[in-house]
Phi, psi and omega in degrees: 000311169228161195206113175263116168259111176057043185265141154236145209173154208176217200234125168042059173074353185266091188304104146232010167266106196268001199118059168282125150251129186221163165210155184227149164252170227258139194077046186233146163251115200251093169266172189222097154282179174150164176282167155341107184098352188279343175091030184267330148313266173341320173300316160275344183284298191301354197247328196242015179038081178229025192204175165249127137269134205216013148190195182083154176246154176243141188225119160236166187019064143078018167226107184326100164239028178289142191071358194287168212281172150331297204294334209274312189294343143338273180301334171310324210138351180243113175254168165229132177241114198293149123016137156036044190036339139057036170285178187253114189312307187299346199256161201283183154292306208275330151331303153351269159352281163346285215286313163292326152277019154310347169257017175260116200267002203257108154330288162339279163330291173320323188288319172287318176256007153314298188289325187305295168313289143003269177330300180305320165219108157325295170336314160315307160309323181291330197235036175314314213244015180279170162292132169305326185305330199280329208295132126035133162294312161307263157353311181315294190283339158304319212281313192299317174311312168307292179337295193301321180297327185279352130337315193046082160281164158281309186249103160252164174227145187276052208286082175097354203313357166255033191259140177105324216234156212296164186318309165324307205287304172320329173287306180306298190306325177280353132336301151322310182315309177297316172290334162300290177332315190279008159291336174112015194259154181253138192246058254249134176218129224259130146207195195226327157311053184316326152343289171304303171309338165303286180311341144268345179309154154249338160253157186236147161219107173289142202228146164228124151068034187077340165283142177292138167245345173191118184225160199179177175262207187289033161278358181286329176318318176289358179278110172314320188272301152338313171302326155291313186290286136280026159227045185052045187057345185280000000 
């Protein structure tokens, strides 16, 4: 479904993407670990042109969408949920809600997958008419997955999503994660939990110094030195 060739790319002239190659498939779960500094970001950012690319291709369902603007790779078919769930506080939930499905011109639709969104989180629906600001930490990231989910992506990608919030919440959102997937959307998640994200993943890609350095299924959990490095040996 989507296919990255040799991209490289970063910020204001500064490489920190080395010649990535990746594929995510379709109804698939991907994760992406790596330390601090490794372009594990970058990556995702480079798929929704939240970055300067600066050579390489992005191909999803057999079409160059490298460099296409935000609003069009929307409509292709790709959302994104930024770092640190990044709702808008003054605004309602379902205001929220709203506000992702701006570039979406059909009443109808926005209305349908409004509920669709609902259904999925209940929580969401109860507090439609609170303040984002008021919500959760938990709530919060739901509320940003729903923006994105009301898109009706093909692909969403995922920058963190468990970051701030306690073990409990956590366990929910990847849960939540899982069940978006088995719906068919494919998923690509950036995390620093590493374990976890493994563990819903069906492919892995550890990234260093900007480089793929491994990618693989759950055998990587068994990989001794991966183990040590990111699961505390366990």
């Amino acid at each position: 479904m989507l296919k990255i060739n040799n991209l490289k790319a970063g910020y204001a002239g500064t490489e920190i993407l080395k010649g990535i190659d990746f594929e995510l498939g379709a109804a698939e779960i991907v994760a992406i670990i790596g330390p601090n500094g490794a372009g594990k970001s970058t990556l995702v950012k480079s798929i929704f042109n939240l970055c300067d690319i600066y050579s390489g291709k992005i191909i999803f369902k057999d079409k160059d969408i490298t460099k296409l603007p935000t609003y069009q790779l929307i409509q292709e078919g790709v959302s994104y949920v930024p770092q640190g769930r990044q709702v808008f506080p003054n605004l309602t939930v379902e205001e929220n809600l709203e506000m992702g499905a701006y570039v979406m011109g059909d009443r109808e639709v926005i209305k349908r997958n409004l509920k669709d969104v609902y259904a999925k989180f209940p929580e969401l629906q109860e507090k439609s008419k609170e303040l984002a600001g008021n919500l959760s930490g938990g709530q919060q990231q739901m509320l940003a997955i729903g923006r994105a989910l009301i898109q009706d992506p093909e692909i969403l990608l995922l920058d963190e999503p468990s970051l701030g919030l306690a073990p409990k919440v956590m366990k929910e959102v990847f849960e939540k994660i899982v069940e978006i997937n088995k719906e068919g959307i494919s998923i690509i998640i950036v995390e620093q939990n590493a374990k976890q994200a493994v563990g819903i993943a069906h492919r892995t890609y550890i990234l260093e110094d900007g480089e793929v350095a491994l990618h693989g299924g759950k055998e990587i959990l068994s990989n001794e030195k991966i183990k040590n490095i990111y699961f505390g040996g366990r």
